[in-house]
PDB file of C-alpha atoms in Angstrom:
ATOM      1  CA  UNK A 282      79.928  -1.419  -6.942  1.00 68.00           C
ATOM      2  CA  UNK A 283      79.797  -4.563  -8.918  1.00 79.00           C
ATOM      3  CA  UNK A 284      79.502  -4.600 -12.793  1.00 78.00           C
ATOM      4  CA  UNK A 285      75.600  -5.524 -12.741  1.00 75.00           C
ATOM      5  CA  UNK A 286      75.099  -2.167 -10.391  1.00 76.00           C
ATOM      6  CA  UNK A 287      76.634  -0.105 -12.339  1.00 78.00           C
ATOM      7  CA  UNK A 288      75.329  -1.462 -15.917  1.00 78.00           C
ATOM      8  CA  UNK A 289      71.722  -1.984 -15.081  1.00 78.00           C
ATOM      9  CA  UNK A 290      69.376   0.243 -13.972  1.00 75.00           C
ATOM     10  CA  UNK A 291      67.449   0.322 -10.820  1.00 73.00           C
ATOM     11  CA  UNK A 292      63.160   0.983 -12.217  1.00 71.00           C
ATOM     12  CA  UNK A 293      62.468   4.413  -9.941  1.00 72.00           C
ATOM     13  CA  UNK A 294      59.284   4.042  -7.674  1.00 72.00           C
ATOM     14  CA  UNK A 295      56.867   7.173  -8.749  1.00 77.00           C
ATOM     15  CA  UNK A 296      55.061   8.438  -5.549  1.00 80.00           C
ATOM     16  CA  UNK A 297      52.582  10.217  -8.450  1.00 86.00           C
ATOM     17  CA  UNK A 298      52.160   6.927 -10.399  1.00 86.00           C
ATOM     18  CA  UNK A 299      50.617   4.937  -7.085  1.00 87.00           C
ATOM     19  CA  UNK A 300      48.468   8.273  -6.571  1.00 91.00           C
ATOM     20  CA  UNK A 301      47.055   8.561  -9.711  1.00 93.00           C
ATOM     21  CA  UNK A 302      46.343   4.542  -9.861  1.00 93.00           C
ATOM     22  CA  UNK A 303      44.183   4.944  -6.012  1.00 95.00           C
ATOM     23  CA  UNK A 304      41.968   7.730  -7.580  1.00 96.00           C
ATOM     24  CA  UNK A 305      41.531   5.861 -10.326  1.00 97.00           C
ATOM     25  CA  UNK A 306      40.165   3.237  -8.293  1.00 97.00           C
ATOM     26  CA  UNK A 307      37.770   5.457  -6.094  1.00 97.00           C
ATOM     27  CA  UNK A 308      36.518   6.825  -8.503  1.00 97.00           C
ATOM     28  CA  UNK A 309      35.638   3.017 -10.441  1.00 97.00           C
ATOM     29  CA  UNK A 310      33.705   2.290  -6.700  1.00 97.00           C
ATOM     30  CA  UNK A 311      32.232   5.048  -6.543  1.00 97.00           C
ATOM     31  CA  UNK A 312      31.003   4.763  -9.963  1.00 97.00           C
ATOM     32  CA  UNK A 313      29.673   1.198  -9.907  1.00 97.00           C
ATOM     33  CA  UNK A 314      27.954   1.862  -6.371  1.00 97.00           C
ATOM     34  CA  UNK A 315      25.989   4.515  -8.180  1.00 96.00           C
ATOM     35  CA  UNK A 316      25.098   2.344 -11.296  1.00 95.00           C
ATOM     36  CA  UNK A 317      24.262  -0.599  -8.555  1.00 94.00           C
ATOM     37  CA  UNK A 318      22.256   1.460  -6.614  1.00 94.00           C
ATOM     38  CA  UNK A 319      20.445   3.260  -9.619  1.00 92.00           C
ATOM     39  CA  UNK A 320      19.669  -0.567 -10.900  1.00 91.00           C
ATOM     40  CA  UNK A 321      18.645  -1.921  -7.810  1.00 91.00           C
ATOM     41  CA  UNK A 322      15.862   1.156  -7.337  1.00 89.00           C
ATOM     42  CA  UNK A 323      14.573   0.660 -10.711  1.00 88.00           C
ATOM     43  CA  UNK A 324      13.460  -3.192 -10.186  1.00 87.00           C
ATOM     44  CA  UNK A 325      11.601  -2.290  -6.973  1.00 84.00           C
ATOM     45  CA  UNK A 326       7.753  -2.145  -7.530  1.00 83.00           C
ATOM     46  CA  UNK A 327       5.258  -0.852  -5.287  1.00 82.00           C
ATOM     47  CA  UNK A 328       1.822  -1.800  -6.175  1.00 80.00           C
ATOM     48  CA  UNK A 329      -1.192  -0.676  -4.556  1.00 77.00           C
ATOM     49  CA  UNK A 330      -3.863  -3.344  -3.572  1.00 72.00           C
ATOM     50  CA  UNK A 331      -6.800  -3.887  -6.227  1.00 65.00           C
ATOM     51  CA  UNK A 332      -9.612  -2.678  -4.012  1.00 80.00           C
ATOM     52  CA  UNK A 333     -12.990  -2.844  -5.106  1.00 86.00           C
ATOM     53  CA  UNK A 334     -14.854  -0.220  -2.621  1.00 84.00           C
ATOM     54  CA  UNK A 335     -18.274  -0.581  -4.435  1.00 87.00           C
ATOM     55  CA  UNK A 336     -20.802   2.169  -5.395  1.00 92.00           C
ATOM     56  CA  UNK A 337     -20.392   5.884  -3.804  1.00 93.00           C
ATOM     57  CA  UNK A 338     -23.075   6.132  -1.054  1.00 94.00           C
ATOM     58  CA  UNK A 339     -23.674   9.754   0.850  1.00 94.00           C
ATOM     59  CA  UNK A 340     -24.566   9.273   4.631  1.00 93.00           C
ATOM     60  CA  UNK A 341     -27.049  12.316   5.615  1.00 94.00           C
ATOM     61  CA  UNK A 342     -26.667  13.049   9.272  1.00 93.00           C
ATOM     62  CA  UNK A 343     -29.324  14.221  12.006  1.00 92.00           C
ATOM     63  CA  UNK A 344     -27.548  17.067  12.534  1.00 93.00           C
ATOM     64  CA  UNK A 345     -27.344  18.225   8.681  1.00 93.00           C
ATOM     65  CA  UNK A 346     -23.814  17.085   8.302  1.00 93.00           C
ATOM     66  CA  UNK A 347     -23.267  14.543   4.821  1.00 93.00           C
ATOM     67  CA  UNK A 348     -20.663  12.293   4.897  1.00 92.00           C
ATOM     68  CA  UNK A 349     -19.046  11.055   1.669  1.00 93.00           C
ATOM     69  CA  UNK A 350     -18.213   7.611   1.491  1.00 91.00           C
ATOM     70  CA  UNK A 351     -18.003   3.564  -0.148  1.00 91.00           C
ATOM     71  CA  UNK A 352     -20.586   0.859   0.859  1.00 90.00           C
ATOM     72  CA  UNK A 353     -17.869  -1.490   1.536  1.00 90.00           C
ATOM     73  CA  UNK A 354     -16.534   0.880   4.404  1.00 90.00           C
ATOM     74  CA  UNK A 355     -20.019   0.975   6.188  1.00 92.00           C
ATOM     75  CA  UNK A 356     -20.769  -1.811   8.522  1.00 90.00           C
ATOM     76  CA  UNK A 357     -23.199  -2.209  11.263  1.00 91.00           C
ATOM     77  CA  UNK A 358     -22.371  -3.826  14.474  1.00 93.00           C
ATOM     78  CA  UNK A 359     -25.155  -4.006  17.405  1.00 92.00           C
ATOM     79  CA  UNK A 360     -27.098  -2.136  15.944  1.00 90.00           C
ATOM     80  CA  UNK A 361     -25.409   0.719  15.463  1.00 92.00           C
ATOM     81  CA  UNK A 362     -23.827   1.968  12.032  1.00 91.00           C
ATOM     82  CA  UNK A 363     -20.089   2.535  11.888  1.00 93.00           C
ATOM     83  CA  UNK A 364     -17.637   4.033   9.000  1.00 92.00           C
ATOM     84  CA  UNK A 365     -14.120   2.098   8.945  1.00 90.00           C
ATOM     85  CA  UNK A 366     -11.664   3.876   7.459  1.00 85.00           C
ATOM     86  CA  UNK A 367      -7.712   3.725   7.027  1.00 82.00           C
ATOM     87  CA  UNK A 368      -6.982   5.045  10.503  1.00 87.00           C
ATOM     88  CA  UNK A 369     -10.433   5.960  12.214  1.00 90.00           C
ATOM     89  CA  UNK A 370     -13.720   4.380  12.919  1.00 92.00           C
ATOM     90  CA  UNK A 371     -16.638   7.165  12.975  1.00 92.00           C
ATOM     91  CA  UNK A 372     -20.305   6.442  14.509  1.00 93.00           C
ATOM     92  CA  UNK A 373     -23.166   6.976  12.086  1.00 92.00           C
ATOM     93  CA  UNK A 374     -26.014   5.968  14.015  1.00 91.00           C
ATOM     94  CA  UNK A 375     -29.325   7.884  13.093  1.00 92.00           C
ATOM     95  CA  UNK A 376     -27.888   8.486   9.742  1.00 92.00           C
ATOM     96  CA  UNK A 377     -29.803   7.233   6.269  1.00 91.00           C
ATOM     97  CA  UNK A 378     -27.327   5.715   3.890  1.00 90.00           C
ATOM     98  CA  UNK A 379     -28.631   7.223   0.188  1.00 93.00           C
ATOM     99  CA  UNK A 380     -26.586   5.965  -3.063  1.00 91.00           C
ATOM    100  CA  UNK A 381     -25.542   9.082  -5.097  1.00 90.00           C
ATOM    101  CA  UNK A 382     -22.563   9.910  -7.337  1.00 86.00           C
ATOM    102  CA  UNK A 383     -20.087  12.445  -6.282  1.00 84.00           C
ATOM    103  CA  UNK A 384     -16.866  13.422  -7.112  1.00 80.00           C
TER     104      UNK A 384
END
């Protein structure tokens, strides 16, 4: 053994000290993907189209039957009247078209 080995020290490796420094760092990742992810839902906006519909109209049936609707959603199209909605087109020929509130 030479006189630097035996005077000096060898620094001990700590199997504990590289542990505690890993979940240290998982748990500083896992922590800023939270705050990026909480940030990043907070700045998306969904905004619903500015529709103007125009005035409620009540379509009265031959059958008795009333159908609530907008004017803007009634068209007519060889001469029969249709209702266009979101998903579904409905025949209202033989109908009269009346403009009343409802609710």
């Amino acid at each position: 053994m030479t006189r630097a080995e035996l005077y000096h020290s060898k620094p001990k490796h700590s199997f504990l000290k590289g542990l505690f420094f890993f979940i240290v760092m998982c748990m500083v990742l896992t922590g800023s993907i939270f705050v990026f992810r909480h940030y990043y839902q907070n700045t998306i906006k969904i905004e619903a189209p500015i529709e103007n519909p125009g005035p409620k109209v009540v379509i009265h049936l031959p059958n008795g039957q009333k159908v609530y609707t907008y004017e803007k959603l009634i068209f007519e199209k060889d001469g029969k009247t249709y209702y266009k909605g979101e998903r579904n087109t409905i025949d209202l020929t033989g109908g009269t078209v009346a403009y009343e509130e409802w609710k």
